Amino acid sequence: LFVLLESTVFPVNYLNISKDLALQRLLVEWDVGKSAHDAELAMSFEIQVRRTDETTTVWTEFHNVTLDKSGKPLHWVWDSDLPLECMSHSVRIRSKAEASKIWSQWSLWETVLGLDTSNNSGPQIFPNEKIVEEGSDITLCCIGRKDQIIKEFFLSPAVHVFNRTNSQVGLLTVKNVARQKVPHITVYCKESCNEEQCYDQAVFFVGKPPDTPNDFSCQTQDMRTVTCTWSQGGDTYLYGRHSPKYTLSEEFSQKTVPCTVSCSEQCSCSWDIGQQRTCNITVTVENPLGKKTATDVFDVTHRIYPAAPFQLWEECTDTEITLYWKHRNKGIELFCQTEVLHPDGKVELHNSSATHLPYASITLGGLQPYTEYTARVHCGAAKHFWRWSEWSEARPIRTKEATPSGKLDIWREITPVLGGRNVTLFWKQAPSFRANGRSISYEVTWEKVEGGSEPESISVSSVYNSTRISIDNHSYIISIMAKNNVNYSLPSVLIIPRATGTEELKEEQVNGTDDGIFISWEPRHIYDSYIIDWCNFPMLQPCDLQWKRFGPNTSSALINSAAFVPGVRYNFRIYGSVANRASLLEKKTGYLRELPPLHDPTVEVELTFNAVTLSWDSYLTNESQSGFIRGYHVYVSPIQEDCSLKGSKKHVLPDDSVLCKYTIENPEEKRYTVKHLLSNTKYKLVVKAYTGGGETPIVNFRYIDTPFNSNMLYLLVLLVIVPALVAAVCRWKMKWVKECCCPIIPSPNKSKVLSFKEFKIGSEKVLKISDCIPDVLAVDNKAEAQKL
């Protein structure tokens, strides 16, 4: 029988569909007969959905179910992406036993009509619900009247949509709906006619479902009134009647909590719980796009949040404060915490237990005299601590005055005058010194070390930190004390030694760094401390004298000050001190950073035809300069060409012109001669002083003209004019010169020697040897002799 039933076809003999327009949902109900239920068969159903404008089905789904003997109809739900008003929807079903391969015949189509079949008075836009969730997809339709065609159907602001229409019904599908610059989207629909009834529009608001309430918790101050708080989450972009609505309910009592929700930075709601001690509170937030909940289950005795302490007052000594306060939580044992804010920003916390008195107190010790502190208190439940109350109002409290503690740091500057000395005394509060009072003054006392004179004293107002006294040339002991309304501080003492002629110490140059000026000195074992003093503003009077003390094992220090600036020379004096008696040991001078000289030397020029001598005797190298003068540079060049003088180095200017550069490394040398110049030539030159900070750019030159070389004139006279004169004279006395320099050689024929009787050989007269009586006759050659 079981096999027979499985192979039997059970057609759908009952089918009914309805629609839920708010959810755009089809509700399908059907049945297959009593015999199938009695057999409790496992059945399969194929369900199809079709729309009036579709030629094929828009949805097919297989639904498996095991029947029971109750005989109840079967149900299926289908959510449409299209508003059900837009067009008619039809459903049909066929069935089979799950183990069988044979399907029943399809049921007849069951249809629910859309508004496209109705006779409307004008076009209509659906869905009716005008709230759209951001990021969702939505399909809109516009249903026109019968015999009318939808001509226009669009959104504003314009977004990309899928548009289709069957003439009477227009469809718009928007994917991933986004919020535009305007808070809503307007949909327009128009039929092909032009009358007023041919037009319709609808406004859709784009928003978000509410966030789940965050940090939801409840608490009480008096165990009767409970207050719940939570964070409301992000903006839903829906306002007015569409904004999120909050409700609270209590599960144990099955009642809605009777409270009014208020939200600003945080949402809260308070109500009277009576004698109830255990609560299960649920907060629900809802808007048209969704609903979220949060729950808090608690015991009221574990959620005590006390009221803030109030009406604080105090009792003080110079080092203690006893602080009192009142509290409103009667019958609840409290644990309190006091916060004390010190003047330096340090915060201390002190714990205490509240008593059953109407007030509580705490004593705070180890405080500084005449110092303002700020105190405040908060409390929590001593049993089942939940959280601290709000802080009480902060109360400023000042301790009482006491004797000044510590000593002043004192120093002096001694200026010799006629018959004695002026001593300028300086003081400042050392790190260990505290005034401990409201009104403070300074008592200065001095007397001779040798005795024999009454001490002298003056009182100085707190607005001053220095004073001047006059003493003679004897040794003096000076003490300075601070005084307030209670008493004097311990005295600070220094001894001014007897005036003696002292040898002037030479100043040593020191170097500055980015952090200050580095000072070092040779330590001496006899001193118990060292003092360095200097002026923050050396060019002013008074110069704002500063000093620093160092221990006996220190031999160097980095001196820095906010007043130090580059280009200013600072002078430092180093003293050794023993038994309050200071002696000058060394002097230093230096710059935080050297700068180029402020001015160029004023140069005087002495010229020769091939050299120029430069001198600048009046140029200052003292502390008015912005750096130590290290030497000088002399720059020379002809006007028309670059320079290449012997003994110089080339120096290229920013404009690529070249100068000859000479360096003078001795700052005391203020004279220099540039040689190897050309005579009768125009030169430009400049002299620059340089420091550790360099020199200023070359801007202005001095121009010179070397004179003509007179030695060249003498040479010209010797080489040209004198020979020319000689030639002219020679030409004028040509005959005399010729006779003197080139006389005519006499002819032997005209000599009287040859006046003897003539003997001629050819045309020449010949002297016959026989006519002369020689003293000696020498014959050099026999052959010649034979010839003769």
Short mmCIF file of N, CA, C and O in Angstrom, two decimals, residues 247-316:
data_model
loop_
_atom_site.label_atom_id
_atom_site.label_comp_id
_atom_site.label_asym_id
_atom_site.label_seq_id
_atom_site.Cartn_x
_atom_site.Cartn_y
_atom_site.Cartn_z
N THR A 247 11.54 52.98 22.80
CA THR A 247 10.64 52.50 23.86
C THR A 247 11.42 51.56 24.76
O THR A 247 12.33 50.85 24.30
N LEU A 248 11.07 51.57 26.06
CA LEU A 248 11.71 50.68 27.04
C LEU A 248 10.64 49.77 27.63
O LEU A 248 9.51 50.21 27.89
N SER A 249 11.02 48.53 27.85
CA SER A 249 10.08 47.56 28.46
C SER A 249 10.84 46.74 29.49
O SER A 249 12.06 46.56 29.39
N GLU A 250 10.08 46.25 30.48
CA GLU A 250 10.67 45.45 31.55
C GLU A 250 10.07 44.05 31.45
O GLU A 250 8.84 43.87 31.53
N GLU A 251 10.91 43.04 31.26
CA GLU A 251 10.42 41.69 30.96
C GLU A 251 9.76 41.03 32.15
O GLU A 251 8.73 40.36 32.03
N PHE A 252 10.34 41.20 33.37
CA PHE A 252 9.80 40.50 34.53
C PHE A 252 8.38 40.97 34.85
O PHE A 252 7.51 40.18 35.23
N SER A 253 8.14 42.26 34.71
CA SER A 253 6.80 42.79 35.00
C SER A 253 5.92 42.81 33.76
O SER A 253 4.73 43.13 33.86
N GLN A 254 6.50 42.51 32.58
CA GLN A 254 5.76 42.50 31.33
C GLN A 254 5.06 43.84 31.07
O GLN A 254 3.93 43.88 30.60
N LYS A 255 5.76 44.92 31.39
CA LYS A 255 5.19 46.25 31.22
C LYS A 255 6.14 47.13 30.42
O LYS A 255 7.35 46.94 30.45
N THR A 256 5.50 48.09 29.75
CA THR A 256 6.29 49.14 29.11
C THR A 256 6.75 50.12 30.17
O THR A 256 5.97 50.52 31.04
N VAL A 257 8.04 50.48 30.13
CA VAL A 257 8.59 51.38 31.15
C VAL A 257 7.99 52.76 30.97
O VAL A 257 8.04 53.34 29.87
N PRO A 258 7.44 53.34 32.05
CA PRO A 258 6.79 54.66 31.93
C PRO A 258 7.81 55.80 32.05
O PRO A 258 7.90 56.48 33.08
N CYS A 259 8.59 56.01 31.02
CA CYS A 259 9.57 57.10 31.06
C CYS A 259 9.60 57.81 29.72
O CYS A 259 9.19 57.26 28.70
N THR A 260 10.10 59.03 29.74
CA THR A 260 10.22 59.84 28.53
C THR A 260 11.69 59.91 28.14
O THR A 260 12.54 60.33 28.94
N VAL A 261 11.99 59.49 26.92
CA VAL A 261 13.37 59.44 26.45
C VAL A 261 13.80 60.84 26.01
O VAL A 261 13.07 61.53 25.29
N SER A 262 14.98 61.25 26.46
CA SER A 262 15.59 62.50 25.99
C SER A 262 16.98 62.19 25.47
O SER A 262 17.72 61.41 26.09
N CYS A 263 17.32 62.78 24.34
CA CYS A 263 18.63 62.52 23.70
C CYS A 263 19.31 63.83 23.38
O CYS A 263 18.71 64.71 22.74
N SER A 264 20.55 63.96 23.81
CA SER A 264 21.41 65.06 23.36
C SER A 264 22.73 64.43 22.96
O SER A 264 22.85 63.86 21.88
N GLU A 265 23.75 64.50 23.82
CA GLU A 265 24.96 63.74 23.55
C GLU A 265 24.71 62.26 23.79
O GLU A 265 25.33 61.40 23.17
N GLN A 266 23.82 61.98 24.74
CA GLN A 266 23.50 60.60 25.10
C GLN A 266 22.00 60.53 25.38
O GLN A 266 21.39 61.52 25.78
N CYS A 267 21.42 59.38 25.15
CA CYS A 267 20.00 59.20 25.46
C CYS A 267 19.86 58.67 26.88
O CYS A 267 20.70 57.89 27.35
N SER A 268 18.78 59.09 27.55
CA SER A 268 18.53 58.61 28.91
C SER A 268 17.04 58.56 29.17
O SER A 268 16.24 59.23 28.50
N CYS A 269 16.71 57.76 30.17
CA CYS A 269 15.31 57.60 30.53
C CYS A 269 15.27 57.17 32.00
O CYS A 269 16.00 56.25 32.40
N SER A 270 14.43 57.83 32.82
CA SER A 270 14.37 57.55 34.26
C SER A 270 12.94 57.25 34.67
O SER A 270 11.99 57.84 34.14
N TRP A 271 12.78 56.34 35.67
CA TRP A 271 11.46 56.03 36.20
C TRP A 271 11.62 55.40 37.58
O TRP A 271 12.70 54.95 37.97
N ASP A 272 10.50 55.37 38.31
CA ASP A 272 10.47 54.84 39.67
C ASP A 272 10.16 53.34 39.61
O ASP A 272 9.13 52.93 39.07
N ILE A 273 11.08 52.51 40.18
CA ILE A 273 10.88 51.06 40.13
C ILE A 273 10.21 50.55 41.40
O ILE A 273 9.95 49.33 41.52
N GLY A 274 9.95 51.42 42.39
CA GLY A 274 9.31 50.96 43.63
C GLY A 274 10.21 50.04 44.40
O GLY A 274 11.38 50.33 44.64
N GLN A 275 9.68 48.87 44.79
CA GLN A 275 10.43 47.91 45.60
C GLN A 275 11.15 46.86 44.76
O GLN A 275 11.81 45.96 45.31
N GLN A 276 11.01 46.92 43.45
CA GLN A 276 11.65 45.90 42.60
C GLN A 276 13.17 46.00 42.68
O GLN A 276 13.74 47.09 42.67
N ARG A 277 13.86 44.86 42.76
CA ARG A 277 15.32 44.87 42.92
C ARG A 277 16.05 44.21 41.75
O ARG A 277 17.24 44.43 41.56
N THR A 278 15.38 43.37 40.98
CA THR A 278 16.01 42.76 39.81
C THR A 278 15.23 43.18 38.57
O THR A 278 14.00 43.09 38.54
N CYS A 279 15.93 43.67 37.57
CA CYS A 279 15.29 44.20 36.37
C CYS A 279 15.90 43.60 35.12
O CYS A 279 17.11 43.28 35.07
N ASN A 280 15.05 43.44 34.09
CA ASN A 280 15.50 43.03 32.76
C ASN A 280 14.91 44.05 31.79
O ASN A 280 13.75 43.94 31.38
N ILE A 281 15.72 45.05 31.43
CA ILE A 281 15.24 46.20 30.66
C ILE A 281 15.69 46.05 29.21
O ILE A 281 16.87 45.77 28.94
N THR A 282 14.76 46.23 28.29
CA THR A 282 15.07 46.21 26.86
C THR A 282 14.70 47.55 26.26
O THR A 282 13.59 48.05 26.46
N VAL A 283 15.64 48.13 25.54
CA VAL A 283 15.37 49.36 24.81
C VAL A 283 15.23 48.99 23.33
O VAL A 283 16.03 48.23 22.78
N THR A 284 14.20 49.52 22.70
CA THR A 284 13.93 49.26 21.28
C THR A 284 13.95 50.57 20.53
O THR A 284 13.30 51.53 20.94
N VAL A 285 14.69 50.59 19.45
CA VAL A 285 14.71 51.77 18.58
C VAL A 285 14.18 51.32 17.23
O VAL A 285 14.57 50.28 16.69
N GLU A 286 13.29 52.13 16.64
CA GLU A 286 12.60 51.71 15.43
C GLU A 286 12.35 52.91 14.54
O GLU A 286 12.02 54.00 15.01
N ASN A 287 12.54 52.70 13.24
CA ASN A 287 12.09 53.67 12.23
C ASN A 287 11.51 52.86 11.07
O ASN A 287 11.49 51.62 11.12
N PRO A 288 10.99 53.49 10.04
CA PRO A 288 10.34 52.72 8.96
C PRO A 288 11.23 51.70 8.29
O PRO A 288 10.73 50.82 7.59
N LEU A 289 12.56 51.79 8.47
CA LEU A 289 13.46 50.88 7.77
C LEU A 289 13.96 49.74 8.64
O LEU A 289 14.66 48.86 8.15
N GLY A 290 13.63 49.76 9.94
CA GLY A 290 14.11 48.66 10.75
C GLY A 290 13.94 48.91 12.23
O GLY A 290 13.51 49.98 12.67
N LYS A 291 14.33 47.89 13.00
CA LYS A 291 14.17 47.93 14.45
C LYS A 291 15.36 47.22 15.07
O LYS A 291 15.77 46.16 14.61
N LYS A 292 15.93 47.80 16.15
CA LYS A 292 17.05 47.20 16.86
C LYS A 292 16.75 47.27 18.35
O LYS A 292 16.04 48.16 18.83
N THR A 293 17.35 46.32 19.10
CA THR A 293 17.11 46.28 20.55
C THR A 293 18.43 46.06 21.27
O THR A 293 19.42 45.57 20.71
N ALA A 294 18.44 46.45 22.56
CA ALA A 294 19.55 46.16 23.47
C ALA A 294 18.94 45.88 24.83
O ALA A 294 17.92 46.45 25.20
N THR A 295 19.58 44.99 25.62
CA THR A 295 19.01 44.54 26.88
C THR A 295 20.04 44.66 28.00
O THR A 295 21.25 44.46 27.78
N ASP A 296 19.56 45.00 29.19
CA ASP A 296 20.42 45.04 30.38
C ASP A 296 19.66 44.38 31.52
O ASP A 296 18.54 44.78 31.87
N VAL A 297 20.28 43.34 32.10
CA VAL A 297 19.71 42.64 33.25
C VAL A 297 20.59 42.95 34.45
O VAL A 297 21.82 42.79 34.39
N PHE A 298 20.00 43.39 35.57
CA PHE A 298 20.83 43.84 36.68
C PHE A 298 20.09 43.74 38.00
O PHE A 298 18.85 43.71 38.05
N ASP A 299 20.90 43.72 39.06
CA ASP A 299 20.41 43.86 40.43
C ASP A 299 20.61 45.31 40.82
O ASP A 299 21.72 45.85 40.71
N VAL A 300 19.57 45.95 41.32
CA VAL A 300 19.62 47.38 41.61
C VAL A 300 20.69 47.70 42.64
O VAL A 300 21.38 48.71 42.55
N THR A 301 20.90 46.79 43.61
CA THR A 301 21.90 47.05 44.65
C THR A 301 23.32 47.02 44.11
O THR A 301 24.25 47.45 44.79
N HIS A 302 23.50 46.48 42.90
CA HIS A 302 24.83 46.42 42.28
C HIS A 302 25.03 47.56 41.27
O HIS A 302 26.06 47.59 40.61
N ARG A 303 24.07 48.44 41.16
CA ARG A 303 24.16 49.51 40.16
C ARG A 303 24.01 50.89 40.82
O ARG A 303 23.35 51.77 40.29
N ILE A 304 24.61 51.06 41.98
CA ILE A 304 24.49 52.34 42.69
C ILE A 304 25.50 53.33 42.13
O ILE A 304 26.72 53.07 42.12
N TYR A 305 24.99 54.44 41.69
CA TYR A 305 25.80 55.54 41.14
C TYR A 305 25.53 56.75 42.02
O TYR A 305 24.56 57.47 41.81
N PRO A 306 26.39 56.99 43.03
CA PRO A 306 26.06 58.01 44.03
C PRO A 306 26.00 59.41 43.43
O PRO A 306 26.60 59.71 42.40
N ALA A 307 25.29 60.28 44.13
CA ALA A 307 25.26 61.69 43.78
C ALA A 307 26.61 62.31 44.14
O ALA A 307 27.33 61.84 45.04
N ALA A 308 26.99 63.36 43.44
CA ALA A 308 28.28 64.01 43.68
C ALA A 308 28.30 64.64 45.08
O ALA A 308 27.30 65.22 45.52
N PRO A 309 29.44 64.56 45.82
CA PRO A 309 29.56 65.26 47.10
C PRO A 309 29.36 66.77 46.89
O PRO A 309 29.64 67.31 45.82
N PHE A 310 28.92 67.45 47.94
CA PHE A 310 28.65 68.89 47.80
C PHE A 310 29.03 69.59 49.10
O PHE A 310 29.32 68.97 50.12
N GLN A 311 29.04 70.89 49.05
CA GLN A 311 29.31 71.78 50.18
C GLN A 311 30.63 71.42 50.86
O GLN A 311 30.68 71.03 52.02
N LEU A 312 31.74 71.58 50.12
CA LEU A 312 33.07 71.30 50.66
C LEU A 312 33.54 72.48 51.51
O LEU A 312 33.29 73.64 51.18
N TRP A 313 34.26 72.17 52.60
CA TRP A 313 34.96 73.20 53.39
C TRP A 313 36.21 72.56 54.00
O TRP A 313 36.38 71.34 53.95
N GLU A 314 37.10 73.39 54.58
CA GLU A 314 38.39 72.88 55.02
C GLU A 314 38.88 73.59 56.28
O GLU A 314 38.42 74.68 56.62
N GLU A 315 39.84 72.93 56.95
CA GLU A 315 40.64 73.51 58.03
C GLU A 315 42.10 73.28 57.68
O GLU A 315 42.46 72.19 57.23
N CYS A 316 42.97 74.33 57.89
CA CYS A 316 44.35 74.25 57.39
C CYS A 316 45.36 74.56 58.48
O CYS A 316 45.10 75.32 59.41
#
